[in-house]
mmCIF file of C-alpha atoms in Angstrom:
data_model
loop_
_atom_site.group_PDB
_atom_site.id
_atom_site.type_symbol
_atom_site.label_atom_id
_atom_site.label_comp_id
_atom_site.label_asym_id
_atom_site.label_seq_id
_atom_site.Cartn_x
_atom_site.Cartn_y
_atom_site.Cartn_z
ATOM 1 C CA UNK A 1 -10.064 -11.652 -1.026
ATOM 2 C CA UNK A 2 -6.642 -10.699 0.299
ATOM 3 C CA UNK A 3 -4.295 -7.933 -0.762
ATOM 4 C CA UNK A 4 -1.091 -9.643 -1.890
ATOM 5 C CA UNK A 5 2.301 -8.153 -2.554
ATOM 6 C CA UNK A 6 3.556 -8.670 -6.085
ATOM 7 C CA UNK A 7 7.118 -9.398 -7.181
ATOM 8 C CA UNK A 8 7.589 -5.820 -8.385
ATOM 9 C CA UNK A 9 8.474 -3.338 -5.624
ATOM 10 C CA UNK A 10 5.348 -1.633 -4.246
ATOM 11 C CA UNK A 11 2.892 -3.538 -6.479
ATOM 12 C CA UNK A 12 -0.161 -5.287 -5.011
ATOM 13 C CA UNK A 13 -3.264 -7.094 -6.236
ATOM 14 C CA UNK A 14 -6.329 -8.817 -4.824
ATOM 15 C CA UNK A 15 -6.071 -12.576 -4.353
ATOM 16 C CA UNK A 16 -8.987 -14.939 -3.804
ATOM 17 C CA UNK A 17 -7.978 -18.340 -2.425
ATOM 18 C CA UNK A 18 -9.906 -21.399 -3.529
ATOM 19 C CA UNK A 19 -9.503 -23.827 -0.602
ATOM 20 C CA UNK A 20 -9.655 -26.734 -3.063
ATOM 21 C CA UNK A 21 -6.386 -25.531 -4.661
ATOM 22 C CA UNK A 22 -4.498 -25.277 -1.351
ATOM 23 C CA UNK A 23 -2.960 -28.727 -1.061
ATOM 24 C CA UNK A 24 -1.090 -28.177 2.202
ATOM 25 C CA UNK A 25 0.123 -25.672 4.770
ATOM 26 C CA UNK A 26 3.717 -25.623 6.039
ATOM 27 C CA UNK A 27 5.248 -23.926 9.050
ATOM 28 C CA UNK A 28 7.963 -21.712 7.538
ATOM 29 C CA UNK A 29 10.745 -20.607 9.872
ATOM 30 C CA UNK A 30 13.464 -18.051 9.126
ATOM 31 C CA UNK A 31 16.520 -18.408 11.347
ATOM 32 C CA UNK A 32 17.508 -15.560 13.633
ATOM 33 C CA UNK A 33 20.156 -13.008 12.745
ATOM 34 C CA UNK A 34 22.427 -10.529 14.494
ATOM 35 C CA UNK A 35 19.882 -7.726 13.989
ATOM 36 C CA UNK A 36 18.126 -7.089 17.341
ATOM 37 C CA UNK A 37 14.611 -7.259 15.831
ATOM 38 C CA UNK A 38 15.441 -10.534 14.025
ATOM 39 C CA UNK A 39 17.414 -12.283 16.745
ATOM 40 C CA UNK A 40 14.771 -14.927 17.494
ATOM 41 C CA UNK A 41 13.802 -15.691 13.906
ATOM 42 C CA UNK A 42 10.481 -15.304 12.165
ATOM 43 C CA UNK A 43 7.564 -17.756 11.976
ATOM 44 C CA UNK A 44 5.297 -17.793 8.928
ATOM 45 C CA UNK A 45 2.867 -20.079 7.136
ATOM 46 C CA UNK A 46 3.476 -21.334 3.610
ATOM 47 C CA UNK A 47 0.396 -22.131 1.541
ATOM 48 C CA UNK A 48 1.138 -24.879 -0.987
ATOM 49 C CA UNK A 49 -1.189 -23.794 -3.792
ATOM 50 C CA UNK A 50 -1.701 -26.018 -6.835
ATOM 51 C CA UNK A 51 -1.440 -24.462 -10.276
ATOM 52 C CA UNK A 52 -4.768 -24.131 -12.113
ATOM 53 C CA UNK A 53 -5.887 -27.441 -13.582
ATOM 54 C CA UNK A 54 -3.690 -29.632 -11.373
ATOM 55 C CA UNK A 55 -5.436 -32.209 -9.225
ATOM 56 C CA UNK A 56 -4.408 -31.519 -5.603
ATOM 57 C CA UNK A 57 -1.637 -33.882 -4.560
ATOM 58 C CA UNK A 58 2.092 -34.053 -3.812
ATOM 59 C CA UNK A 59 2.974 -32.619 -7.251
ATOM 60 C CA UNK A 60 1.519 -29.285 -6.087
ATOM 61 C CA UNK A 61 4.761 -28.832 -4.127
ATOM 62 C CA UNK A 62 6.414 -28.283 -7.532
ATOM 63 C CA UNK A 63 4.112 -25.335 -8.349
ATOM 64 C CA UNK A 64 6.353 -22.861 -6.497
ATOM 65 C CA UNK A 65 5.157 -19.790 -8.403
ATOM 66 C CA UNK A 66 1.669 -20.287 -6.920
ATOM 67 C CA UNK A 67 2.773 -20.813 -3.300
ATOM 68 C CA UNK A 68 2.060 -17.929 -0.933
ATOM 69 C CA UNK A 69 3.417 -17.017 2.489
ATOM 70 C CA UNK A 70 1.337 -15.558 5.327
ATOM 71 C CA UNK A 71 3.541 -13.363 7.455
ATOM 72 C CA UNK A 72 2.873 -10.921 10.275
ATOM 73 C CA UNK A 73 5.366 -8.112 9.703
ATOM 74 C CA UNK A 74 6.050 -4.625 10.871
ATOM 75 C CA UNK A 75 4.324 -1.996 8.763
ATOM 76 C CA UNK A 76 7.151 0.495 8.346
ATOM 77 C CA UNK A 77 6.323 3.835 6.757
ATOM 78 C CA UNK A 78 9.709 5.373 7.564
ATOM 79 C CA UNK A 79 12.440 5.727 4.965
ATOM 80 C CA UNK A 80 14.992 4.544 7.550
ATOM 81 C CA UNK A 81 14.136 1.570 9.768
ATOM 82 C CA UNK A 82 14.701 2.228 13.463
ATOM 83 C CA UNK A 83 16.238 -0.770 15.253
ATOM 84 C CA UNK A 84 14.877 0.556 18.538
ATOM 85 C CA UNK A 85 11.311 0.889 17.245
ATOM 86 C CA UNK A 86 11.583 -2.555 15.664
ATOM 87 C CA UNK A 87 12.818 -4.129 18.890
ATOM 88 C CA UNK A 88 10.274 -2.420 21.162
ATOM 89 C CA UNK A 89 7.174 -2.819 18.998
ATOM 90 C CA UNK A 90 7.175 0.755 17.740
ATOM 91 C CA UNK A 91 5.810 -0.289 14.358
ATOM 92 C CA UNK A 92 2.297 -1.677 13.868
ATOM 93 C CA UNK A 93 2.148 -5.223 12.516
ATOM 94 C CA UNK A 94 0.004 -6.421 9.636
ATOM 95 C CA UNK A 95 -0.700 -9.769 8.015
ATOM 96 C CA UNK A 96 1.022 -9.783 4.625
ATOM 97 C CA UNK A 97 0.471 -12.256 1.776
ATOM 98 C CA UNK A 98 3.670 -12.679 -0.219
ATOM 99 C CA UNK A 99 4.860 -14.843 -3.116
ATOM 100 C CA UNK A 100 7.082 -17.644 -1.815
ATOM 101 C CA UNK A 101 9.968 -16.677 -4.095
ATOM 102 C CA UNK A 102 9.993 -13.132 -2.706
ATOM 103 C CA UNK A 103 10.271 -14.490 0.846
ATOM 104 C CA UNK A 104 13.000 -16.968 -0.137
ATOM 105 C CA UNK A 105 15.010 -14.208 -1.834
ATOM 106 C CA UNK A 106 14.551 -11.800 1.072
ATOM 107 C CA UNK A 107 15.744 -14.217 3.729
ATOM 108 C CA UNK A 108 18.388 -16.233 1.863
ATOM 109 C CA UNK A 109 19.899 -13.664 -0.522
ATOM 110 C CA UNK A 110 19.389 -10.314 1.226
ATOM 111 C CA UNK A 111 19.501 -11.219 4.925
ATOM 112 C CA UNK A 112 21.588 -14.416 4.532
ATOM 113 C CA UNK A 113 19.295 -16.380 6.849
ATOM 114 C CA UNK A 114 18.270 -19.999 6.539
ATOM 115 C CA UNK A 115 14.669 -21.089 5.927
ATOM 116 C CA UNK A 116 12.971 -24.308 7.001
ATOM 117 C CA UNK A 117 9.593 -25.471 5.708
ATOM 118 C CA UNK A 118 7.857 -28.099 7.850
ATOM 119 C CA UNK A 119 4.571 -29.657 6.646
ATOM 120 C CA UNK A 120 1.641 -29.375 9.047
ATOM 121 C CA UNK A 121 -0.862 -32.214 9.278
ATOM 122 C CA UNK A 122 -4.065 -30.296 8.450
ATOM 123 C CA UNK A 123 -7.246 -31.753 6.997
ATOM 124 C CA UNK A 124 -9.325 -30.152 4.240
ATOM 125 C CA UNK A 125 -11.748 -28.489 6.678
ATOM 126 C CA UNK A 126 -8.857 -27.133 8.760
ATOM 127 C CA UNK A 127 -7.249 -25.601 5.666
ATOM 128 C CA UNK A 128 -10.578 -24.023 4.664
ATOM 129 C CA UNK A 129 -11.007 -22.611 8.197
ATOM 130 C CA UNK A 130 -7.452 -21.274 8.166
ATOM 131 C CA UNK A 131 -8.067 -19.460 4.878
ATOM 132 C CA UNK A 132 -11.343 -17.989 6.130
ATOM 133 C CA UNK A 133 -9.727 -16.768 9.342
ATOM 134 C CA UNK A 134 -6.764 -15.416 7.367
ATOM 135 C CA UNK A 135 -9.095 -13.215 5.316
ATOM 136 C CA UNK A 136 -10.803 -11.921 8.468
ATOM 137 C CA UNK A 137 -7.522 -11.112 10.209
ATOM 138 C CA UNK A 138 -5.954 -9.671 7.059
ATOM 139 C CA UNK A 139 -8.597 -6.940 6.827
ATOM 140 C CA UNK A 140 -9.215 -6.316 10.534
ATOM 141 C CA UNK A 141 -5.902 -6.696 12.398
ATOM 142 C CA UNK A 142 -3.667 -3.672 12.899
ATOM 143 C CA UNK A 143 -1.486 -4.426 15.883
#
């Protein structure tokens, strides 16, 4: 299981991915911004998760409320974010699991940055391996 952020601020829950419900994985790229720590953009992975009961296929791309984003981000415990610490790696990074809509809102409405989602050509076994490795890294990585 993974600890996923919920839509409500500060809320989290455990999420267990069923590889059979993950139809596809996309490379999700947020454009850079004028902020020093965001100048080069941000790379993430978008998991295209089918809603319960749907047979995996292209229609799963319509199930946006079930899509999740895997994102390495700074773990900031400070009330005020330090640009210097952000630029120089002064914050530890963690692998976050976020609802797609939260990521879309954050980048397009709050930060006014563009997002691009590019499908990756992964087979079923590659998706299953990615999910397994994601769980391992999620609980062990603190960089």
